[in-house]
Structure formats: C-alpha cells, structure tokens
Amino acid sequence: MTKKLFVKTFGCQMNVYDSARMADIMRTLGYEQTDTPDAADMIIFNTCHIREKASEKIFSELGVFKPLKEARRKEGRDLILVVAGCVVQAESDEFMKRAKFVDIALGPQTYHRLPEMLAKLERKKAKRLIDVEFPAVSKFDSLPETRSNGVSSFLAIQEGCDRFCSYCVVPYTRGAEYSRPLADIVAEARVLAETGTKDLMLLGQNVNAWHGEDENGKESDLSRLVAAVAEIDGIERIRYVTSYPSDFTDDMIAMHRDIPKVMPYLHLPIQSGSDVILKKMNRRYTTADYERVVEKLRAARPDIALSSDFITGFPEETDEDFRQTLDLVRRVTFAQSYSFKYSPRPGTPAAAMKNQIPESVKGERLEELQALLLEQHAAFNMRMLNRETDVLLEADGHRAGTLIGHTPYMQNVVVRAPQSEKGKTVRVKITKTAATTLEGDIVS
Ligand code: 5AD
Ligand code: SF4
C-alpha cells in the first residue's frame, strides 16, 4: 500500500531541491507525495535559518501537527514528523529539547540517511533520532534517481560555501564547499530532460565558482559544465544561481553570448553599494569590480537583465553608505531584486560587531530601497508591453482557457491558450502589464 508524504519547504531554491530529493528517497520506500497534510503518513518540514527568528516560526507551525499525531496514535497508526534543513543544523540541541514530538531531525547533509533512520524507528531501536553530521562521503553519492516534477527543475551542482561573508550562516549550516563531478551533473540533467524538464536551474551557493572534476579527473569550470548541459536534447533553457561577482571569468561571460540556451537573466547579488560596508561584509569585490562585470555581461549579451540581493542596516552602515547603495541601484538598474533588513545570525562575525543599527533605521532604509527597486522592476515589466517574447507554458491559469508560463526573464505571463500547449514554448505578444504579472496572446 502506498503511504503519503507531505513536504513543506521554507527558504531558498537549494531547499526546494533538497525537498524534491527527500521525496525521491521516500518514493523508493513506497511514499507518494500529497499536497495536504491531512492524510499524510509522514510530514517533512524543510527549514531555513538565513534570516529572522526562523526557529520560532517553525516551532509554532509544527505545533499544529502535535494533536494530529496524537489522534493518529490513538487509531493505532502513526504520523512521522521529520524536520530537516538549516534550523536543525544551527540549533540541534535546542531543537530536540523543545520539539519533543518530532521523530527525526536531519541537517542538510544527512537526509540521504532518512531510510536508515526510519528503519531504526520502526524497529523501535530509538524513540527519536537526530543526525546533523557533515559526512565525509557526499550525500549525492547515495541519492536515488530523480525525475521531473514539471517543465522547470532545479539541479544542485554544488553544496556549501567557503566564502564566509560576515553576516551569513550558510557556511556553518551547509558546511564546506563541494562541487559535484561534471559527469554526475550531466547524468542527472539527462534524466530530468527525459522526464520532461525544459527549463533547468543549476544551483549552488557560489555557483560560478563551481570547479567539479571532468571525465579526466581534472578541475572543470561553469562555462564547460553549461556547454555540456546545453548539448542535452530537451533542455531549452539554462539558468544558474547564485553567482558571486568576483568569480566571473571571461569564458562564463562569453557563454551568455555563445550559447542560446543560456537565459539572458542573471542573479548577481551585490548586497551593498558602499565599498566600506562590502569590506566589512567580507565580500571580496568593490562596487567598481561589480560594475565592470555588469558592463562586460551587457557587452556580451545586450538584452541581459539582472537581479540582485541587498541588505540594509548592516552593522556600522551610515546614512552615506546607504545613499551609495541607492546610487548604485540607479546606475546599474535591476529587473528584479530581493532586499532584507540585516538579521544577526548567532555565531557569525557580524553579529558580534559593535555598532548594530536600530531596527527602525534598518526598516526605513529598506522601505526607501524597496521603493526604488520596485520602480525599476515595474519599468522593466512595462517595457514588455506590445513586445513579442518566448513563453514556456507551465501550468493552468486561474481563468479557464488560460495557461501560465515564464519569459526568459522569469516574468509570469498569463496566456490565452488551450491545454494542448502546456509544456511548450510559444511566441507571445504581451498585451497587458502589471506589477507582478503580464498577459499576452500567442502569435502564430
Ligand atoms: N541578514 C539579512 N540578509 C541576509 N542574507 C543572508 N544572510 C543575511 C542576514 N544575516 C541575504 C543576502 C543573501 C540572501 C540569500 O539573503 O542578501 O544574498
Ligand atoms: Fe553566504 Fe556569502 Fe556564501 Fe553567499 S557567498 S552563501 S552570502 S557566505
């Protein structure tokens, strides 16, 4: 009999990928995914620790499942609660102490051991289990084969990070940087293509520093990997995220010009427009370095659009530093951006810096920055009006007779189209633009 698995994912794309891989593992044990927790036999919470009081949120959300679990037990069945991800890694002791009804807790590097842990529970060898190790053997070597869950898929090509930006918890929760070998990635991409993936997002915390082994055991680089993935039939669109500004090589810039499958859209977080703050953040580039990379990218691919991440109110950020961020945004212009108030992460160097900025100031700066970024985002969408663009149709629209898809710039487009077009790339003329969604009609 098939059992049911409900997965709830918080945080970044890497977590979305990890959740999909946990579902792959559980599928081999006879679990099928469901999108409601009600009938689930197992619930996995995949948590994020990057900002704010993530653990508090998780505890309160998890609390909902406690009565459900107790009710199940009375019926003589069980509901297995698994908590995975970075919150567990960062706060393992605290976590197990507080969430007594959690059966299994796993860090991001140990979820391939889920079957073993489950077996131990079932054999009543343990009441509750936690595994937050960083095993020497990569989890990637023991994951079962994956398959597409739609036309867009994520593929992790790298894990962890060695950059140690002074605000960031990732090097502590996900561990040291590890680049998967080229052949393994290409093999996984092939399976994804064969099972329906057309838009492939290559994932890594510092993805343009990927340096996995090639078939001869020599270090490779992202431009070679992307070229290899671009050879795969069925893959129409290639993206990669997240890039580190100073790790771009000329070959990587050239691939935006030379490989049509590489989308003209790049997420390139700058974090701040002040060189003083960048230094304190331990970001190893200046604003001039960043703008030079952007200039080269735009020369190679004039229609490229950028997105970025920003942090406001990093310790010691002055009004003048913040002005410089606004100035940089005006100079570079972004199609889309993510911006956050600085959030001290326990154990990171920035959390111990003296001049922490008051919440109110962080908030005011964030508001001012977001207004500017939104203006640029809206202007970018407006420019699409009456233009033709390729749209990969991915899902049903809310209105009957419509499908929703994405442009090369990841904009959502509602297209009047029959079901038979789902999964296809069509040429669309944009007839309406709004802040977050576009509308359009297929042109023959
Ligand atoms: N506070 C605020 N934002 C953060 N980010 C990472 N760590 C923090 C933090 N401590 C942001 C960065 C990063 C994005 C994924 O999250 O902008 O690029
Ligand atoms: Fe965190 Fe910096 Fe690594 Fe990105 S590059 S994951 S911000 S330490």
mmCIF file of N, CA and C in Angstrom, residues 85-211:
data_model
loop_
_atom_site.group_PDB
_atom_site.id
_atom_site.type_symbol
_atom_site.label_atom_id
_atom_site.label_comp_id
_atom_site.label_asym_id
_atom_site.label_seq_id
_atom_site.Cartn_x
_atom_site.Cartn_y
_atom_site.Cartn_z
ATOM 1 N N GLY A 85 16.906 20.439 7.398
ATOM 2 C CA GLY A 85 17.366 21.752 6.960
ATOM 3 C C GLY A 85 18.204 22.517 7.961
ATOM 4 N N CYS A 86 18.372 23.805 7.666
ATOM 5 C CA CYS A 86 19.392 24.611 8.340
ATOM 6 C C CYS A 86 19.049 24.986 9.774
ATOM 7 N N VAL A 87 17.764 25.073 10.114
ATOM 8 C CA VAL A 87 17.425 25.390 11.508
ATOM 9 C C VAL A 87 17.897 24.248 12.409
ATOM 10 N N VAL A 88 17.675 23.023 11.967
ATOM 11 C CA VAL A 88 18.101 21.855 12.743
ATOM 12 C C VAL A 88 19.623 21.876 12.906
ATOM 13 N N GLN A 89 20.304 22.162 11.787
ATOM 14 C CA GLN A 89 21.770 22.177 11.824
ATOM 15 C C GLN A 89 22.286 23.229 12.800
ATOM 16 N N ALA A 90 21.661 24.395 12.775
ATOM 17 C CA ALA A 90 22.162 25.513 13.578
ATOM 18 C C ALA A 90 21.789 25.391 15.050
ATOM 19 N N GLU A 91 20.666 24.749 15.329
ATOM 20 C CA GLU A 91 20.180 24.755 16.719
ATOM 21 C C GLU A 91 19.774 23.361 17.168
ATOM 22 N N SER A 92 20.622 22.363 16.885
ATOM 23 C CA SER A 92 20.181 20.981 17.062
ATOM 24 C C SER A 92 19.750 20.631 18.494
ATOM 25 N N ASP A 93 20.543 21.039 19.494
ATOM 26 C CA ASP A 93 20.210 20.632 20.871
ATOM 27 C C ASP A 93 18.904 21.255 21.319
ATOM 28 N N GLU A 94 18.880 22.558 21.133
ATOM 29 C CA GLU A 94 17.706 23.351 21.473
ATOM 30 C C GLU A 94 16.469 22.765 20.773
ATOM 31 N N PHE A 95 16.683 22.374 19.546
ATOM 32 C CA PHE A 95 15.579 21.899 18.737
ATOM 33 C C PHE A 95 14.966 20.628 19.315
ATOM 34 N N MET A 96 15.820 19.662 19.598
ATOM 35 C CA MET A 96 15.304 18.394 20.086
ATOM 36 C C MET A 96 14.696 18.550 21.478
ATOM 37 N N LYS A 97 15.228 19.503 22.240
ATOM 38 C CA LYS A 97 14.689 19.724 23.575
ATOM 39 C C LYS A 97 13.272 20.270 23.492
ATOM 40 N N ARG A 98 13.091 21.198 22.580
ATOM 41 C CA ARG A 98 11.795 21.885 22.529
ATOM 42 C C ARG A 98 10.729 21.145 21.729
ATOM 43 N N ALA A 99 11.145 20.506 20.634
ATOM 44 C CA ALA A 99 10.135 19.862 19.785
ATOM 45 C C ALA A 99 10.085 18.377 20.086
ATOM 46 N N LYS A 100 9.488 18.050 21.225
ATOM 47 C CA LYS A 100 9.509 16.675 21.731
ATOM 48 C C LYS A 100 8.758 15.684 20.841
ATOM 49 N N PHE A 101 7.835 16.187 20.083
ATOM 50 C CA PHE A 101 7.023 15.273 19.263
ATOM 51 C C PHE A 101 7.616 15.067 17.874
ATOM 52 N N VAL A 102 8.811 15.649 17.622
ATOM 53 C CA VAL A 102 9.481 15.417 16.337
ATOM 54 C C VAL A 102 10.189 14.060 16.395
ATOM 55 N N ASP A 103 10.004 13.226 15.362
ATOM 56 C CA ASP A 103 10.603 11.884 15.387
ATOM 57 C C ASP A 103 12.030 11.891 14.862
ATOM 58 N N ILE A 104 12.232 12.634 13.748
ATOM 59 C CA ILE A 104 13.549 12.623 13.115
ATOM 60 C C ILE A 104 13.962 14.055 12.791
ATOM 61 N N ALA A 105 15.191 14.397 13.145
ATOM 62 C CA ALA A 105 15.713 15.710 12.782
ATOM 63 C C ALA A 105 17.011 15.508 12.006
ATOM 64 N N LEU A 106 17.114 16.192 10.864
ATOM 65 C CA LEU A 106 18.243 15.976 9.954
ATOM 66 C C LEU A 106 18.835 17.294 9.494
ATOM 67 N N GLY A 107 20.148 17.341 9.347
ATOM 68 C CA GLY A 107 20.768 18.516 8.733
ATOM 69 C C GLY A 107 20.732 18.392 7.221
ATOM 70 N N PRO A 108 21.161 19.448 6.512
ATOM 71 C CA PRO A 108 21.107 19.416 5.051
ATOM 72 C C PRO A 108 22.044 18.386 4.411
ATOM 73 N N GLN A 109 23.025 17.894 5.157
ATOM 74 C CA GLN A 109 23.976 16.948 4.540
ATOM 75 C C GLN A 109 23.689 15.493 4.862
ATOM 76 N N THR A 110 22.632 15.242 5.613
ATOM 77 C CA THR A 110 22.423 13.853 6.055
ATOM 78 C C THR A 110 21.056 13.301 5.668
ATOM 79 N N TYR A 111 20.342 13.977 4.808
ATOM 80 C CA TYR A 111 18.981 13.482 4.549
ATOM 81 C C TYR A 111 18.963 12.191 3.735
ATOM 82 N N HIS A 112 20.111 11.843 3.118
ATOM 83 C CA HIS A 112 20.154 10.555 2.419
ATOM 84 C C HIS A 112 20.083 9.390 3.412
ATOM 85 N N ARG A 113 20.279 9.672 4.697
ATOM 86 C CA ARG A 113 20.202 8.603 5.700
ATOM 87 C C ARG A 113 18.792 8.398 6.240
ATOM 88 N N LEU A 114 17.847 9.094 5.669
ATOM 89 C CA LEU A 114 16.460 9.002 6.104
ATOM 90 C C LEU A 114 15.951 7.552 6.172
ATOM 91 N N PRO A 115 16.195 6.714 5.157
ATOM 92 C CA PRO A 115 15.688 5.331 5.239
ATOM 93 C C PRO A 115 16.244 4.566 6.446
ATOM 94 N N GLU A 116 17.556 4.739 6.699
ATOM 95 C CA GLU A 116 18.158 4.060 7.859
ATOM 96 C C GLU A 116 17.490 4.500 9.151
ATOM 97 N N MET A 117 17.288 5.797 9.253
ATOM 98 C CA MET A 117 16.731 6.338 10.489
ATOM 99 C C MET A 117 15.305 5.852 10.683
ATOM 100 N N LEU A 118 14.587 5.820 9.584
ATOM 101 C CA LEU A 118 13.206 5.352 9.620
ATOM 102 C C LEU A 118 13.148 3.889 10.063
ATOM 103 N N ALA A 119 14.074 3.088 9.532
ATOM 104 C CA ALA A 119 14.110 1.671 9.886
ATOM 105 C C ALA A 119 14.379 1.511 11.376
ATOM 106 N N LYS A 120 15.279 2.330 11.891
ATOM 107 C CA LYS A 120 15.590 2.257 13.330
ATOM 108 C C LYS A 120 14.352 2.577 14.163
ATOM 109 N N LEU A 121 13.631 3.604 13.724
ATOM 110 C CA LEU A 121 12.408 3.978 14.445
ATOM 111 C C LEU A 121 11.416 2.826 14.420
ATOM 112 N N GLU A 122 11.261 2.245 13.228
ATOM 113 C CA GLU A 122 10.259 1.189 13.077
ATOM 114 C C GLU A 122 10.622 -0.056 13.871
ATOM 115 N N ARG A 123 11.921 -0.318 13.970
ATOM 116 C CA ARG A 123 12.348 -1.475 14.763
ATOM 117 C C ARG A 123 12.391 -1.141 16.244
ATOM 118 N N LYS A 124 11.926 0.072 16.542
ATOM 119 C CA LYS A 124 11.882 0.566 17.915
ATOM 120 C C LYS A 124 13.263 0.564 18.569
ATOM 121 N N LYS A 125 14.288 0.739 17.721
ATOM 122 C CA LYS A 125 15.657 0.821 18.244
ATOM 123 C C LYS A 125 15.889 2.201 18.866
ATOM 124 N N ALA A 126 15.054 3.155 18.459
ATOM 125 C CA ALA A 126 15.199 4.503 19.003
ATOM 126 C C ALA A 126 13.830 5.143 19.048
ATOM 127 N N LYS A 127 13.676 6.089 19.966
ATOM 128 C CA LYS A 127 12.387 6.788 20.048
ATOM 129 C C LYS A 127 12.386 7.993 19.135
ATOM 130 N N ARG A 128 13.500 8.705 19.132
ATOM 131 C CA ARG A 128 13.625 9.889 18.276
ATOM 132 C C ARG A 128 15.081 9.925 17.828
ATOM 133 N N LEU A 129 15.315 10.483 16.645
ATOM 134 C CA LEU A 129 16.668 10.464 16.105
ATOM 135 C C LEU A 129 17.079 11.828 15.564
ATOM 136 N N ILE A 130 18.345 12.114 15.729
ATOM 137 C CA ILE A 130 18.863 13.349 15.144
ATOM 138 C C ILE A 130 20.197 13.057 14.463
ATOM 139 N N ASP A 131 20.400 13.646 13.300
ATOM 140 C CA ASP A 131 21.663 13.473 12.590
ATOM 141 C C ASP A 131 22.048 14.798 11.935
ATOM 142 N N VAL A 132 23.039 15.450 12.524
ATOM 143 C CA VAL A 132 23.477 16.741 11.978
ATOM 144 C C VAL A 132 24.969 16.715 11.642
ATOM 145 N N GLU A 133 25.426 15.529 11.256
ATOM 146 C CA GLU A 133 26.844 15.411 10.885
ATOM 147 C C GLU A 133 27.123 16.041 9.528
ATOM 148 N N PHE A 134 28.405 16.196 9.229
ATOM 149 C CA PHE A 134 28.831 16.510 7.866
ATOM 150 C C PHE A 134 29.605 15.283 7.377
ATOM 151 N N PRO A 135 28.929 14.290 6.813
ATOM 152 C CA PRO A 135 29.628 13.047 6.460
ATOM 153 C C PRO A 135 30.710 13.282 5.408
ATOM 154 N N ALA A 136 31.755 12.459 5.469
ATOM 155 C CA ALA A 136 32.862 12.610 4.528
ATOM 156 C C ALA A 136 32.417 12.249 3.110
ATOM 157 N N VAL A 137 31.514 11.260 3.013
ATOM 158 C CA VAL A 137 31.021 10.878 1.690
ATOM 159 C C VAL A 137 29.796 11.730 1.366
ATOM 160 N N SER A 138 29.833 12.330 0.189
ATOM 161 C CA SER A 138 28.759 13.247 -0.185
ATOM 162 C C SER A 138 27.420 12.545 -0.263
ATOM 163 N N LYS A 139 26.394 13.244 0.182
ATOM 164 C CA LYS A 139 25.039 12.682 0.100
ATOM 165 C C LYS A 139 24.660 12.382 -1.345
ATOM 166 N N PHE A 140 25.238 13.149 -2.282
ATOM 167 C CA PHE A 140 24.863 12.987 -3.689
ATOM 168 C C PHE A 140 25.148 11.575 -4.193
ATOM 169 N N ASP A 141 26.160 10.917 -3.562
ATOM 170 C CA ASP A 141 26.522 9.572 -3.999
ATOM 171 C C ASP A 141 25.501 8.522 -3.584
ATOM 172 N N SER A 142 24.620 8.864 -2.651
ATOM 173 C CA SER A 142 23.676 7.826 -2.227
ATOM 174 C C SER A 142 22.219 8.209 -2.449
ATOM 175 N N LEU A 143 21.973 9.200 -3.290
ATOM 176 C CA LEU A 143 20.576 9.551 -3.565
ATOM 177 C C LEU A 143 20.044 8.700 -4.720
ATOM 178 N N PRO A 144 18.763 8.331 -4.655
ATOM 179 C CA PRO A 144 18.199 7.557 -5.769
ATOM 180 C C PRO A 144 18.014 8.447 -6.999
ATOM 181 N N GLU A 145 17.656 7.814 -8.127
ATOM 182 C CA GLU A 145 17.445 8.598 -9.343
ATOM 183 C C GLU A 145 16.268 9.549 -9.132
ATOM 184 N N THR A 146 16.381 10.706 -9.762
ATOM 185 C CA THR A 146 15.331 11.706 -9.622
ATOM 186 C C THR A 146 14.414 11.658 -10.838
ATOM 187 N N ARG A 147 13.405 12.491 -10.852
ATOM 188 C CA ARG A 147 12.603 12.679 -12.069
ATOM 189 C C ARG A 147 11.976 14.059 -12.026
ATOM 190 N N SER A 148 11.535 14.538 -13.187
ATOM 191 C CA SER A 148 10.969 15.890 -13.254
ATOM 192 C C SER A 148 9.621 15.934 -12.567
ATOM 193 N N ASN A 149 9.359 17.118 -12.026
ATOM 194 C CA ASN A 149 8.070 17.336 -11.391
ATOM 195 C C ASN A 149 7.326 18.438 -12.138
ATOM 196 N N GLY A 150 7.614 18.585 -13.415
ATOM 197 C CA GLY A 150 7.070 19.686 -14.213
ATOM 198 C C GLY A 150 8.111 20.064 -15.249
ATOM 199 N N VAL A 151 7.916 21.168 -15.959
ATOM 200 C CA VAL A 151 8.888 21.520 -17.001
ATOM 201 C C VAL A 151 10.099 22.283 -16.466
ATOM 202 N N SER A 152 9.987 22.807 -15.242
ATOM 203 C CA SER A 152 11.131 23.519 -14.646
ATOM 204 C C SER A 152 11.701 22.691 -13.499
ATOM 205 N N SER A 153 12.998 22.524 -13.481
ATOM 206 C CA SER A 153 13.611 21.766 -12.380
ATOM 207 C C SER A 153 14.877 22.443 -11.879
ATOM 208 N N PHE A 154 15.164 22.139 -10.633
ATOM 209 C CA PHE A 154 16.423 22.566 -10.023
ATOM 210 C C PHE A 154 17.395 21.399 -10.034
ATOM 211 N N LEU A 155 18.661 21.705 -10.168
ATOM 212 C CA LEU A 155 19.691 20.674 -10.061
ATOM 213 C C LEU A 155 20.855 21.250 -9.254
ATOM 214 N N ALA A 156 21.122 20.669 -8.100
ATOM 215 C CA ALA A 156 22.223 21.181 -7.267
ATOM 216 C C ALA A 156 23.543 20.687 -7.838
ATOM 217 N N ILE A 157 24.418 21.607 -8.185
ATOM 218 C CA ILE A 157 25.717 21.223 -8.748
ATOM 219 C C ILE A 157 26.823 21.418 -7.710
ATOM 220 N N GLN A 158 26.456 22.028 -6.614
ATOM 221 C CA GLN A 158 27.433 22.389 -5.603
ATOM 222 C C GLN A 158 26.707 22.458 -4.274
ATOM 223 N N GLU A 159 27.468 22.287 -3.232
ATOM 224 C CA GLU A 159 26.853 22.317 -1.902
ATOM 225 C C GLU A 159 27.782 23.095 -0.979
ATOM 226 N N GLY A 160 27.217 23.803 -0.021
ATOM 227 C CA GLY A 160 28.036 24.509 0.960
ATOM 228 C C GLY A 160 28.720 25.737 0.400
ATOM 229 N N CYS A 161 29.496 26.399 1.258
ATOM 230 C CA CYS A 161 30.156 27.633 0.836
ATOM 231 C C CYS A 161 31.365 27.922 1.722
ATOM 232 N N ASP A 162 32.437 28.379 1.093
ATOM 233 C CA ASP A 162 33.660 28.729 1.841
ATOM 234 C C ASP A 162 33.883 30.236 1.892
ATOM 235 N N ARG A 163 32.927 31.005 1.482
ATOM 236 C CA ARG A 163 33.144 32.449 1.375
ATOM 237 C C ARG A 163 33.120 33.169 2.725
ATOM 238 N N PHE A 164 32.321 32.684 3.626
ATOM 239 C CA PHE A 164 32.222 33.294 4.956
ATOM 240 C C PHE A 164 31.961 34.795 4.918
ATOM 241 N N CYS A 165 30.962 35.214 4.172
ATOM 242 C CA CYS A 165 30.504 36.594 4.285
ATOM 243 C C CYS A 165 30.114 36.782 5.755
ATOM 244 N N SER A 166 30.460 37.938 6.313
ATOM 245 C CA SER A 166 30.430 38.016 7.781
ATOM 246 C C SER A 166 29.021 37.964 8.376
ATOM 247 N N TYR A 167 27.990 38.130 7.549
ATOM 248 C CA TYR A 167 26.603 38.105 8.048
ATOM 249 C C TYR A 167 25.955 36.740 7.890
ATOM 250 N N CYS A 168 26.610 35.824 7.181
ATOM 251 C CA CYS A 168 25.888 34.677 6.621
ATOM 252 C C CYS A 168 26.100 33.376 7.391
ATOM 253 N N VAL A 169 25.022 32.631 7.558
ATOM 254 C CA VAL A 169 25.042 31.405 8.353
ATOM 255 C C VAL A 169 25.325 30.164 7.483
ATOM 256 N N VAL A 170 25.246 30.340 6.175
ATOM 257 C CA VAL A 170 25.336 29.182 5.266
ATOM 258 C C VAL A 170 26.615 28.337 5.432
ATOM 259 N N PRO A 171 27.799 28.956 5.547
ATOM 260 C CA PRO A 171 28.997 28.122 5.701
ATOM 261 C C PRO A 171 28.946 27.253 6.955
ATOM 262 N N TYR A 172 28.155 27.670 7.945
ATOM 263 C CA TYR A 172 28.047 26.884 9.181
ATOM 264 C C TYR A 172 26.958 25.819 9.075
ATOM 265 N N THR A 173 25.866 26.138 8.374
ATOM 266 C CA THR A 173 24.774 25.156 8.315
ATOM 267 C C THR A 173 24.959 24.156 7.177
ATOM 268 N N ARG A 174 25.520 24.614 6.063
ATOM 269 C CA ARG A 174 25.662 23.702 4.924
ATOM 270 C C ARG A 174 27.091 23.193 4.749
ATOM 271 N N GLY A 175 27.991 23.769 5.516
ATOM 272 C CA GLY A 175 29.354 23.244 5.521
ATOM 273 C C GLY A 175 30.209 23.725 4.374
ATOM 274 N N ALA A 176 31.356 23.040 4.213
ATOM 275 C CA ALA A 176 32.363 23.459 3.240
ATOM 276 C C ALA A 176 31.853 23.270 1.816
ATOM 277 N N GLU A 177 32.412 24.055 0.923
ATOM 278 C CA GLU A 177 32.024 23.987 -0.485
ATOM 279 C C GLU A 177 32.421 22.649 -1.081
ATOM 280 N N TYR A 178 31.526 22.064 -1.847
ATOM 281 C CA TYR A 178 31.807 20.821 -2.551
ATOM 282 C C TYR A 178 31.181 20.913 -3.936
ATOM 283 N N SER A 179 31.988 20.707 -4.970
ATOM 284 C CA SER A 179 31.482 20.745 -6.342
ATOM 285 C C SER A 179 31.272 19.325 -6.829
ATOM 286 N N ARG A 180 30.082 19.010 -7.270
ATOM 287 C CA ARG A 180 29.813 17.653 -7.789
ATOM 288 C C ARG A 180 30.556 17.450 -9.106
ATOM 289 N N PRO A 181 30.954 16.204 -9.405
ATOM 290 C CA PRO A 181 31.644 15.960 -10.675
ATOM 291 C C PRO A 181 30.745 16.249 -11.880
ATOM 292 N N LEU A 182 31.390 16.673 -12.960
ATOM 293 C CA LEU A 182 30.677 17.047 -14.183
ATOM 294 C C LEU A 182 29.778 15.918 -14.695
ATOM 295 N N ALA A 183 30.342 14.702 -14.741
ATOM 296 C CA ALA A 183 29.577 13.579 -15.311
ATOM 297 C C ALA A 183 28.303 13.300 -14.514
ATOM 298 N N ASP A 184 28.371 13.426 -13.194
ATOM 299 C CA ASP A 184 27.180 13.171 -12.356
ATOM 300 C C ASP A 184 26.089 14.193 -12.648
ATOM 301 N N ILE A 185 26.522 15.436 -12.825
ATOM 302 C CA ILE A 185 25.552 16.503 -13.071
ATOM 303 C C ILE A 185 24.893 16.306 -14.434
ATOM 304 N N VAL A 186 25.720 15.994 -15.434
ATOM 305 C CA VAL A 186 25.179 15.792 -16.778
ATOM 306 C C VAL A 186 24.214 14.602 -16.776
ATOM 307 N N ALA A 187 24.569 13.547 -16.033
ATOM 308 C CA ALA A 187 23.680 12.372 -15.967
ATOM 309 C C ALA A 187 22.341 12.755 -15.332
ATOM 310 N N GLU A 188 22.391 13.531 -14.262
ATOM 311 C CA GLU A 188 21.132 13.940 -13.608
ATOM 312 C C GLU A 188 20.317 14.850 -14.529
ATOM 313 N N ALA A 189 21.001 15.739 -15.236
ATOM 314 C CA ALA A 189 20.305 16.644 -16.167
ATOM 315 C C ALA A 189 19.620 15.844 -17.274
ATOM 316 N N ARG A 190 20.289 14.772 -17.714
ATOM 317 C CA ARG A 190 19.708 13.929 -18.769
ATOM 318 C C ARG A 190 18.411 13.272 -18.300
ATOM 319 N N VAL A 191 18.462 12.731 -17.078
ATOM 320 C CA VAL A 191 17.251 12.093 -16.540
ATOM 321 C C VAL A 191 16.134 13.140 -16.437
ATOM 322 N N LEU A 192 16.474 14.316 -15.973
ATOM 323 C CA LEU A 192 15.457 15.364 -15.856
ATOM 324 C C LEU A 192 14.886 15.700 -17.232
ATOM 325 N N ALA A 193 15.762 15.816 -18.245
ATOM 326 C CA ALA A 193 15.296 16.142 -19.604
ATOM 327 C C ALA A 193 14.384 15.031 -20.124
ATOM 328 N N GLU A 194 14.790 13.778 -19.874
ATOM 329 C CA GLU A 194 13.986 12.642 -20.367
ATOM 330 C C GLU A 194 12.624 12.566 -19.693
ATOM 331 N N THR A 195 12.521 13.115 -18.488
ATOM 332 C CA THR A 195 11.236 13.049 -17.782
ATOM 333 C C THR A 195 10.488 14.386 -17.841
ATOM 334 N N GLY A 196 10.878 15.254 -18.782
ATOM 335 C CA GLY A 196 10.031 16.429 -19.060
ATOM 336 C C GLY A 196 10.594 17.803 -18.744
ATOM 337 N N THR A 197 11.795 17.865 -18.147
ATOM 338 C CA THR A 197 12.339 19.188 -17.823
ATOM 339 C C THR A 197 12.791 19.918 -19.085
ATOM 340 N N LYS A 198 12.392 21.175 -19.188
ATOM 341 C CA LYS A 198 12.840 22.021 -20.302
ATOM 342 C C LYS A 198 13.644 23.211 -19.802
ATOM 343 N N ASP A 199 13.291 23.663 -18.615
ATOM 344 C CA ASP A 199 13.963 24.826 -18.027
ATOM 345 C C ASP A 199 14.745 24.311 -16.815
ATOM 346 N N LEU A 200 16.068 24.394 -16.899
ATOM 347 C CA LEU A 200 16.903 23.804 -15.854
ATOM 348 C C LEU A 200 17.666 24.894 -15.115
ATOM 349 N N MET A 201 17.510 24.881 -13.808
ATOM 350 C CA MET A 201 18.224 25.852 -12.970
ATOM 351 C C MET A 201 19.324 25.123 -12.216
ATOM 352 N N LEU A 202 20.570 25.468 -12.516
ATOM 353 C CA LEU A 202 21.710 24.867 -11.820
ATOM 354 C C LEU A 202 21.921 25.636 -10.524
ATOM 355 N N LEU A 203 22.028 24.901 -9.429
ATOM 356 C CA LEU A 203 22.079 25.561 -8.124
ATOM 357 C C LEU A 203 23.405 25.369 -7.404
ATOM 358 N N GLY A 204 23.833 26.429 -6.776
ATOM 359 C CA GLY A 204 24.974 26.367 -5.864
ATOM 360 C C GLY A 204 24.987 27.661 -5.082
ATOM 361 N N GLN A 205 25.566 27.614 -3.882
ATOM 362 C CA GLN A 205 25.619 28.835 -3.079
ATOM 363 C C GLN A 205 26.568 29.846 -3.696
ATOM 364 N N ASN A 206 27.517 29.336 -4.448
ATOM 365 C CA ASN A 206 28.535 30.191 -5.059
ATOM 366 C C ASN A 206 28.800 29.565 -6.424
ATOM 367 N N VAL A 207 27.757 29.561 -7.241
ATOM 368 C CA VAL A 207 27.660 28.637 -8.371
ATOM 369 C C VAL A 207 28.712 28.896 -9.456
ATOM 370 N N ASN A 208 29.117 30.149 -9.608
ATOM 371 C CA ASN A 208 30.099 30.398 -10.672
ATOM 372 C C ASN A 208 31.527 30.075 -10.222
ATOM 373 N N ALA A 209 31.645 29.604 -8.967
ATOM 374 C CA ALA A 209 32.946 29.079 -8.531
ATOM 375 C C ALA A 209 32.940 27.547 -8.602
ATOM 376 N N TRP A 210 31.909 26.974 -9.211
ATOM 377 C CA TRP A 210 31.859 25.509 -9.352
ATOM 378 C C TRP A 210 33.154 25.022 -10.014
ATOM 379 N N HIS A 211 33.743 23.967 -9.477
ATOM 380 C CA HIS A 211 35.023 23.510 -10.023
ATOM 381 C C HIS A 211 35.113 21.991 -9.943
#
